[in-house]
N, CA, C and O of each residue as an XYZ file, in Angstrom:
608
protein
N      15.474     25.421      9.694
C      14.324     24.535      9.645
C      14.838     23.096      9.679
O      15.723     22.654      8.946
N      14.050     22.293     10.796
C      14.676     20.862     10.234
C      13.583     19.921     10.511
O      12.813     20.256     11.411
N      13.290     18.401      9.690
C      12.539     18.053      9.912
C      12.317     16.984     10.952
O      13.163     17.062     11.843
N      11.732     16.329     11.064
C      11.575     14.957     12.665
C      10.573     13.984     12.238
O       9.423     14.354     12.001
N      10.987     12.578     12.107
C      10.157     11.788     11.902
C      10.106     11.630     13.438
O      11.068     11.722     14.200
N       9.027     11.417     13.711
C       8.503     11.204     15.334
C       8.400     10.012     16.197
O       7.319      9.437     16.326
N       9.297      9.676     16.696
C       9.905      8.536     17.379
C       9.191      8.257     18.809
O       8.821      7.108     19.051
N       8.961      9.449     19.907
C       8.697      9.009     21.280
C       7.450     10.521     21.420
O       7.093     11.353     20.587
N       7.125     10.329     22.739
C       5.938     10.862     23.116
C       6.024     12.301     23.259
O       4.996     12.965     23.128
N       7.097     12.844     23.504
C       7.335     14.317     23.488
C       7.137     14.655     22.416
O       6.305     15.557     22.323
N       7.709     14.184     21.211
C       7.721     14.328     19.860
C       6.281     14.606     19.251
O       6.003     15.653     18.666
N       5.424     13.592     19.446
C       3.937     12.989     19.099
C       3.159     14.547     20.147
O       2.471     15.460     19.692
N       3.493     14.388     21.216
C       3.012     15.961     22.193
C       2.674     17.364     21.174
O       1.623     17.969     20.963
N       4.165     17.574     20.632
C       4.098     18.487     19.706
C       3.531     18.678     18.865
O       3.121     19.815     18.632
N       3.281     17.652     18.075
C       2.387     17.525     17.033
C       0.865     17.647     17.697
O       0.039     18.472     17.306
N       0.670     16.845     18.592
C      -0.800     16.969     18.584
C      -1.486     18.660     19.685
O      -2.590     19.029     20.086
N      -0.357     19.091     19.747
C      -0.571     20.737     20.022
C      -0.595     21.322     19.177
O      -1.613     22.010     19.101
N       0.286     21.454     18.160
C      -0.203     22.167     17.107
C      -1.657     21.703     16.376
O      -2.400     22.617     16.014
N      -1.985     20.620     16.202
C      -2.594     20.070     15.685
C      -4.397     20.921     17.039
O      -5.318     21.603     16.590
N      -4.295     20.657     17.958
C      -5.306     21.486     18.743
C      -4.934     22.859     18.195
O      -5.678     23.096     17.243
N      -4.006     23.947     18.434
C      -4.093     25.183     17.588
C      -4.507     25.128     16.672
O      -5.473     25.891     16.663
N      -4.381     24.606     15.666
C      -4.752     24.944     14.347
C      -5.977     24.154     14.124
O      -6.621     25.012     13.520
N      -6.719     23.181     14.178
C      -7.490     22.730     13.703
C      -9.124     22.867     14.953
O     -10.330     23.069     14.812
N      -8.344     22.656     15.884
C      -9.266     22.909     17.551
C      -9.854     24.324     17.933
O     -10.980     24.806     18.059
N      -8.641     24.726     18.049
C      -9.088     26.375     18.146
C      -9.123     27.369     17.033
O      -9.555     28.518     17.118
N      -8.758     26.952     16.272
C      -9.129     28.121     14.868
C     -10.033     27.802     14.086
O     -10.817     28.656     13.672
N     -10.127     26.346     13.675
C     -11.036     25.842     12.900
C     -12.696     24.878     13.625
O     -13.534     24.238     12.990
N     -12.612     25.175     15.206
C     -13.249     24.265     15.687
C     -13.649     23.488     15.389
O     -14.879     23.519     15.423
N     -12.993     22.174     14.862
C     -12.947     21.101     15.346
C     -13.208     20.259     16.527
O     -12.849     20.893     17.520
N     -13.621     19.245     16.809
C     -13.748     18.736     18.019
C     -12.505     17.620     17.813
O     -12.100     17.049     16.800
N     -11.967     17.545     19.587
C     -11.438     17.111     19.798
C     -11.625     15.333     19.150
O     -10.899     14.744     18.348
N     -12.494     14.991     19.646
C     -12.686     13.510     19.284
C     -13.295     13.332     17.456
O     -13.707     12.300     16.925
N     -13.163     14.625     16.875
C     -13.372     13.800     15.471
C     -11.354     14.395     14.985
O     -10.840     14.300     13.870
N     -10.662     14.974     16.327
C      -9.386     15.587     15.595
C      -7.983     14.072     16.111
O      -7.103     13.488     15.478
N      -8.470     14.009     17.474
C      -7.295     12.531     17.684
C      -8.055     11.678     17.788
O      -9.243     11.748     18.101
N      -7.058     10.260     17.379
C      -7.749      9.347     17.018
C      -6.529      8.227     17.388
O      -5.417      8.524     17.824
N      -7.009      6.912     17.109
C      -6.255      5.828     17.195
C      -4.744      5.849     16.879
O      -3.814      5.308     17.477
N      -4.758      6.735     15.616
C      -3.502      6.693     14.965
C      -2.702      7.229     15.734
O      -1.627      6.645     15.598
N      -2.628      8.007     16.459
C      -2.441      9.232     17.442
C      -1.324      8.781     18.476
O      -0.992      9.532     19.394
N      -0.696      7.396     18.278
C       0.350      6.756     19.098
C       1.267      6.273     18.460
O       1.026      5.672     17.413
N       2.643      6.430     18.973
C       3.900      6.160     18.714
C       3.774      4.480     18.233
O       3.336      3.722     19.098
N       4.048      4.040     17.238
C       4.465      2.959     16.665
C       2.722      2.505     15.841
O       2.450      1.323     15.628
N       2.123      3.195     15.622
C       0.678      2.841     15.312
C       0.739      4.372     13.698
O       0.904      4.223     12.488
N       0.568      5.359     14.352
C       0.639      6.510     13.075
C       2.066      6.668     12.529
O       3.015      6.247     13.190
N       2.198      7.117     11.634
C       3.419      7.626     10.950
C       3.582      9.412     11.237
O       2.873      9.978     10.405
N       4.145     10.219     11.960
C       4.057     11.720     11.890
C       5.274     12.322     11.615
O       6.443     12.015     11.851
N       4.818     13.098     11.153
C       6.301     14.377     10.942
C       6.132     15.676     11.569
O       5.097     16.321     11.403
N       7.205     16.138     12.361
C       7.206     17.713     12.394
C       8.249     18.464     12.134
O       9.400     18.153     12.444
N       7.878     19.631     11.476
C       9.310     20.677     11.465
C       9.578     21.328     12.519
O       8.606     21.717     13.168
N      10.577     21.562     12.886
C      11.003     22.799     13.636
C      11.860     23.842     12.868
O      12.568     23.657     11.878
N      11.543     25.371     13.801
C      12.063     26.193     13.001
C      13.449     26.719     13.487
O      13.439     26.510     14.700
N      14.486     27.223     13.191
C      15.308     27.470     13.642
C      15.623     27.465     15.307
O      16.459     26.781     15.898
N      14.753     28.375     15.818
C      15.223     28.320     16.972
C      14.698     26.754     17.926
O      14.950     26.576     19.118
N      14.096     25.977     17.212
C      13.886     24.560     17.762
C      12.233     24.368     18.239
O      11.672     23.491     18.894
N      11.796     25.491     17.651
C      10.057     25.579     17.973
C       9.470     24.307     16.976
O       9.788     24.229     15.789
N       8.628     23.400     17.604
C       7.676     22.782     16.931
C       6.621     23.874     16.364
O       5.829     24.434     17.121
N       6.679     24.169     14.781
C       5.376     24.535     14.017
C       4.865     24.095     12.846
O       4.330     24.971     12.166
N       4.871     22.994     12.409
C       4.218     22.361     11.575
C       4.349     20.675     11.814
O       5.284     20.151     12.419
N       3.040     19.841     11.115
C       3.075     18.608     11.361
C       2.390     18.228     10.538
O       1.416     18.936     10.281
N       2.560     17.109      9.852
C       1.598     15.848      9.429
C       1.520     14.202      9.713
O       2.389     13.631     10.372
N       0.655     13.683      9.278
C       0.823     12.018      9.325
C       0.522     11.726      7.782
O       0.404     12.407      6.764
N       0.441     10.017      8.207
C       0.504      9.421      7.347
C      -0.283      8.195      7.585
O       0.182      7.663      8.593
N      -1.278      7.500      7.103
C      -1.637      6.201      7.494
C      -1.774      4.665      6.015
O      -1.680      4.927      4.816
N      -1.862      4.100      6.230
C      -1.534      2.934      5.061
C      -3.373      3.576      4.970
O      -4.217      3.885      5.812
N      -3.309      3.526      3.206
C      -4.308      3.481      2.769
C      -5.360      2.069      2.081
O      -6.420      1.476      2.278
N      -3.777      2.112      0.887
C      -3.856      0.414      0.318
C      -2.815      0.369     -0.170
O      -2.228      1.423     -0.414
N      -2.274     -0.796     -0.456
C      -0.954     -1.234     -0.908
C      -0.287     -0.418     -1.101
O       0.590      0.085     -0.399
N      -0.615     -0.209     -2.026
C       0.555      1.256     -2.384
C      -0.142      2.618     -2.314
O      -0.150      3.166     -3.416
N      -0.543      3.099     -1.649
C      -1.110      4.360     -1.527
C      -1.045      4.667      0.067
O      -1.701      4.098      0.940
N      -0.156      5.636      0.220
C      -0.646      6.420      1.564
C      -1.509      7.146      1.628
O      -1.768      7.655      0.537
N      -2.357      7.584      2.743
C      -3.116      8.705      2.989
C      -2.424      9.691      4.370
O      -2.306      9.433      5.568
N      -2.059     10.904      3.539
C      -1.729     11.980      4.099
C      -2.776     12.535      4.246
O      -3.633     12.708      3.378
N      -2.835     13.160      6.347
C      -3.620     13.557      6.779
C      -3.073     14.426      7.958
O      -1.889     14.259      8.252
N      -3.915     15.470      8.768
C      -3.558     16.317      9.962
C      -2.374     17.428      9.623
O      -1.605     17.927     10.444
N      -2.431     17.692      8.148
C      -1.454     18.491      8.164
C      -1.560     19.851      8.932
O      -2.399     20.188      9.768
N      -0.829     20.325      8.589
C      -1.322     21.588     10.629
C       0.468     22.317     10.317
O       1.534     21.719     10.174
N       0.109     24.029     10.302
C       1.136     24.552     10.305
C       0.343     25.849     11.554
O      -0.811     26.279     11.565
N       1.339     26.123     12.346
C       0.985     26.945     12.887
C       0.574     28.700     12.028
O       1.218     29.091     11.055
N      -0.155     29.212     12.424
C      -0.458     30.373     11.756
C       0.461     31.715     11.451
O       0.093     32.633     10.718
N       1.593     31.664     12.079
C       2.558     32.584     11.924
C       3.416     32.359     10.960
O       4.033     33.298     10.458
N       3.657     30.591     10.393
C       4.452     30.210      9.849
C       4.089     29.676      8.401
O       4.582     28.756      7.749
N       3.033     30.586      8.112
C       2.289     29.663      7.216
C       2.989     30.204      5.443
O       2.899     29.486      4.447
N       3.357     30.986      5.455
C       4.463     31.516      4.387
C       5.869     31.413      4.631
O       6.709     32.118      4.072
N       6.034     30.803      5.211
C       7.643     30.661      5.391
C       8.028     29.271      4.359
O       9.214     28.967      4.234
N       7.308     28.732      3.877
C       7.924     27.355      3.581
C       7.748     26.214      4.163
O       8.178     25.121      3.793
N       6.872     26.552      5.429
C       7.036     25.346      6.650
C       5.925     24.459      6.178
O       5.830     23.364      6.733
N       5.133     24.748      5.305
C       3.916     23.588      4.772
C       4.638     22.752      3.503
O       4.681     21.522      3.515
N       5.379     23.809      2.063
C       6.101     22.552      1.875
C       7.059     21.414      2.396
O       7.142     20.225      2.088
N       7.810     22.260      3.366
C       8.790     21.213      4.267
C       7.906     20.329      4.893
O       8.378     19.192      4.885
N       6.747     20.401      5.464
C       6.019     18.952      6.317
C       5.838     18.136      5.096
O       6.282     16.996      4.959
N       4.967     18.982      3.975
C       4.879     17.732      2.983
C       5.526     17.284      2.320
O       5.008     16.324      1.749
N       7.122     17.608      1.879
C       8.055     17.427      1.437
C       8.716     16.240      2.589
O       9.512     15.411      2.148
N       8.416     16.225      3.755
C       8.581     15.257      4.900
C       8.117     13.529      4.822
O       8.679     12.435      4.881
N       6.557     14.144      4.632
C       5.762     12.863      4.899
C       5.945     12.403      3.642
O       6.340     11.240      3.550
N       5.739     13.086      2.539
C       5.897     12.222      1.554
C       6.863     11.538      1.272
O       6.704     10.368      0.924
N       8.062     12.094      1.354
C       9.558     11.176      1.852
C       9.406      9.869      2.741
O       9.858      8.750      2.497
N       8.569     10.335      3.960
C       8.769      8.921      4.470
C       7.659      7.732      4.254
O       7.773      6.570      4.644
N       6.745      8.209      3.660
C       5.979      7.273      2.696
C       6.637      6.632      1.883
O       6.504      5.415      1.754
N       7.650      7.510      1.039
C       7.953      6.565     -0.236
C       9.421      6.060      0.479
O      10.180      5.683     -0.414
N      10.070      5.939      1.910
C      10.785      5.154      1.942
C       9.917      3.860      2.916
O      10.567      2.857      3.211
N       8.793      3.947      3.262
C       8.138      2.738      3.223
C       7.353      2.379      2.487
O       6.279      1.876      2.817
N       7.809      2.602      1.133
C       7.266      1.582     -0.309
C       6.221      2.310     -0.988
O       6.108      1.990     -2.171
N       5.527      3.084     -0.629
C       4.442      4.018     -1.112
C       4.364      4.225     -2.634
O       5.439      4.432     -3.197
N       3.477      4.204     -3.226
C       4.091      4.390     -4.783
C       3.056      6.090     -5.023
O       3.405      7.113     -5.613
N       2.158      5.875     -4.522
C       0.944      6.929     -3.857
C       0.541      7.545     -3.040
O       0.030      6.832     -2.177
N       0.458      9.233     -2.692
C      -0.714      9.515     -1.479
C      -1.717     10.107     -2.080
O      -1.783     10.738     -3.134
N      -2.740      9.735     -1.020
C      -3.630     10.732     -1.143
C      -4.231     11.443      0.175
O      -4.143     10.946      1.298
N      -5.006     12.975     -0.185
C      -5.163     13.814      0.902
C      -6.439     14.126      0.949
O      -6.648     14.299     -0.251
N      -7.603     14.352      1.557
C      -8.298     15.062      1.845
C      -8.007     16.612      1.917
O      -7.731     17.090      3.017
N      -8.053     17.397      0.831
C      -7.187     19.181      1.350
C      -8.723     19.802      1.604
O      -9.785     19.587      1.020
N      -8.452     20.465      2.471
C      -9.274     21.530      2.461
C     -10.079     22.202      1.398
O     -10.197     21.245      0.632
N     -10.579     22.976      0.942
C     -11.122     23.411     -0.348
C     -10.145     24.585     -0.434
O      -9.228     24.659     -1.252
N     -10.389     25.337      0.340
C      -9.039     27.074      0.868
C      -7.502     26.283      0.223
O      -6.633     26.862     -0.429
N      -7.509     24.937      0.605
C      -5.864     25.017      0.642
C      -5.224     23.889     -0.908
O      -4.136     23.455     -1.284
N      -6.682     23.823     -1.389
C      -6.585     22.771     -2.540
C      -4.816     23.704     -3.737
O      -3.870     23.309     -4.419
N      -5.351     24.880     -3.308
C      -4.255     25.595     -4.697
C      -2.849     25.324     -4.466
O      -2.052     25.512     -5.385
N      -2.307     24.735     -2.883
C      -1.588     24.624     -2.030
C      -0.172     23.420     -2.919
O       0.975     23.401     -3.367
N      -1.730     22.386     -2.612
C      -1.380     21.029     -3.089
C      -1.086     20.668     -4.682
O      -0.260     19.850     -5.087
N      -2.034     21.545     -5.536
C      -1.917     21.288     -6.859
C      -0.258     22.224     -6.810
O       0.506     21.422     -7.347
N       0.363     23.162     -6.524
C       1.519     23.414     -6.535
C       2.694     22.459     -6.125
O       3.810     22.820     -6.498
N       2.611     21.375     -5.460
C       3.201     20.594     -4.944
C       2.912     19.136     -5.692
O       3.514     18.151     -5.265
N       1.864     18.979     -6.962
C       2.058     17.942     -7.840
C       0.495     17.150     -7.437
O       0.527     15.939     -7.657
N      -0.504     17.544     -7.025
C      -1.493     16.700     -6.567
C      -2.464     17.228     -7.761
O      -2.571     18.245     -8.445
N      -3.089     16.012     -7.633
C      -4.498     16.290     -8.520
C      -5.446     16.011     -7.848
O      -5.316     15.195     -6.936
N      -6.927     16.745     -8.171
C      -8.032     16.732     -7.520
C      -8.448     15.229     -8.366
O      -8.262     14.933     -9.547
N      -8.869     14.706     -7.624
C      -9.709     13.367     -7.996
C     -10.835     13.120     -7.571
O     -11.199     11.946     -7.640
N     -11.996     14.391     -6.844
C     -13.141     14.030     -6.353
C     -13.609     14.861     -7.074
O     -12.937     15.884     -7.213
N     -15.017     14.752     -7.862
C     -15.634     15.623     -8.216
C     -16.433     16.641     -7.914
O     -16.729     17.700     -8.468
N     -16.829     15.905     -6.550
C     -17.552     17.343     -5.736
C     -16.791     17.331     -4.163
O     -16.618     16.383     -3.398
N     -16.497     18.478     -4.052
C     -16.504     18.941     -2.469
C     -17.414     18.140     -1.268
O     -18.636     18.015     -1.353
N     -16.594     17.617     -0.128
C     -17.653     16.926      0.609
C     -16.828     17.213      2.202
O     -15.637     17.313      2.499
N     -18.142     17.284      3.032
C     -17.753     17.844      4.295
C     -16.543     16.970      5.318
O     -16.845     15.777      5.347
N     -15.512     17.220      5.992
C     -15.052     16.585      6.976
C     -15.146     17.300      7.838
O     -14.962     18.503      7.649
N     -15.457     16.818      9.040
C     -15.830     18.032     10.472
C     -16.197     19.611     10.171
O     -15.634     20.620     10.596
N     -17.334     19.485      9.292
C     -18.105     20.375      9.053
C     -17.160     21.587      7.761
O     -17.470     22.715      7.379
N     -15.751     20.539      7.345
C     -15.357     21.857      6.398
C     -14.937     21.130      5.002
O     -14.698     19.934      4.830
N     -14.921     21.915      4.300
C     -15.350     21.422      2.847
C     -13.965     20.877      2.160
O     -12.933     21.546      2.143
N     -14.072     19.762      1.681
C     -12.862     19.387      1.622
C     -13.057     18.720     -0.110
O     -14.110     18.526     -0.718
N     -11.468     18.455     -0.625
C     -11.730     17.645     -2.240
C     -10.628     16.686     -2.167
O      -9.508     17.139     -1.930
N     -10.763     15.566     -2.317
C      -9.721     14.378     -2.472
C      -8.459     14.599     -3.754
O      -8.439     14.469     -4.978
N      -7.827     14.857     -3.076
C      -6.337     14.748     -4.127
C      -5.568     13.683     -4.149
O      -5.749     12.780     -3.333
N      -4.390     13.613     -5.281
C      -3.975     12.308     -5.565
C      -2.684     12.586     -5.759
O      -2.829     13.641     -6.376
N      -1.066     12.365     -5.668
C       0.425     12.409     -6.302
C       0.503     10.916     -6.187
O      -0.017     10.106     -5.419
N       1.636     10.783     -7.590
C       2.233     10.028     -7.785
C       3.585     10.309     -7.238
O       4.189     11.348     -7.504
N       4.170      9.138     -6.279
C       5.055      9.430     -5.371
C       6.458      8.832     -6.247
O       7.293      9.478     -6.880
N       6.373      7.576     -6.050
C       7.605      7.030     -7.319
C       7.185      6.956     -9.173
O       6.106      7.119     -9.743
N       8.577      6.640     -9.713
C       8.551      6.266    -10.833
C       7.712      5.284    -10.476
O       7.558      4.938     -9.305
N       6.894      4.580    -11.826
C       6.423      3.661    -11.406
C       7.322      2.544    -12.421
O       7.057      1.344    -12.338
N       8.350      3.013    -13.336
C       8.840      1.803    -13.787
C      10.316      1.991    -13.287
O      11.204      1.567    -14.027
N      10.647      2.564    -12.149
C      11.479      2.187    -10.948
C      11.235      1.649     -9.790
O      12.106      1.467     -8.939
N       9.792      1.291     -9.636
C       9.645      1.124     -8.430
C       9.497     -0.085     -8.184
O       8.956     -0.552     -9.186
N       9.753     -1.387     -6.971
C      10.087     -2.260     -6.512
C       8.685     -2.669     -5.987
O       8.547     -3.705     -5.337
């Protein structure tokens, strides 16, 4: 498994294929509420894993939320790979490269299905009710990314 902060357009390709598998065709989604602005090299922040044999199957981004808070979003593992580890490795990714551009915070929109996901990985729910994104039910979570009396 290794991970890829996403530098050029082949890279960004991958991601936003998986990102149509999983969210387009399984979850129908529409295209225009799934890419968006962020969706270009030097504008979004993305990560993808590959798996051994060099297959792109998992991805996320990242976008400035506020000062110190990222918002992690588009996470997307392909469906074969979804117990292997390959969802902590993306988020074990982005959140890395959040907090090496200063991040002290993310937060996510999770799914409602995948909320148990995130609280394993250190997030807290911070919305009180469930509220729709492209028609699927989602709850705002929160990690604390750095110390905060290490952080710069």
């Amino acid at each position: 498994m290794k991970t890829v902060h996403v530098t050029n357009d082949r890279e960004l390709a991958a991601c936003l294929e998986i990102r149509r598998m999983v969210f387009m065709e399984e979850q129908g989604v529409s295209e225009d509420e799934e890419i968006d602005d962020q969706d270009v090299i030097g504008v979004g922040h993305h990560v993808l894993v590959l798996d051994d044999a060099g297959r792109a199957v998992a991805t996320a981004r990242y976008m400035p939320y506020d000062d110190d808070t990222a918002k992690i979003q588009r996470v997307a593992v392909l469906e074969p790979y979804r117990k292997g580890g390959y969802g902590r490795a993306v988020m074990n990714a982005i959140e890395q490269l959040a907090k090496r551009d200063g991040f002290q915070f993310a937060v996510l929109d999770a799914q409602c299905h995948a909320e148990n996901f995130y609280v394993k990985l250190g997030y807290q729910k911070v919305s009180d009710t469930p509220f729709l994104d492209a028609g699927i039910l989602h709850v705002r979570m929160k990690k604390q990314l750095m110390d905060l009396s290490t952080a710069q």
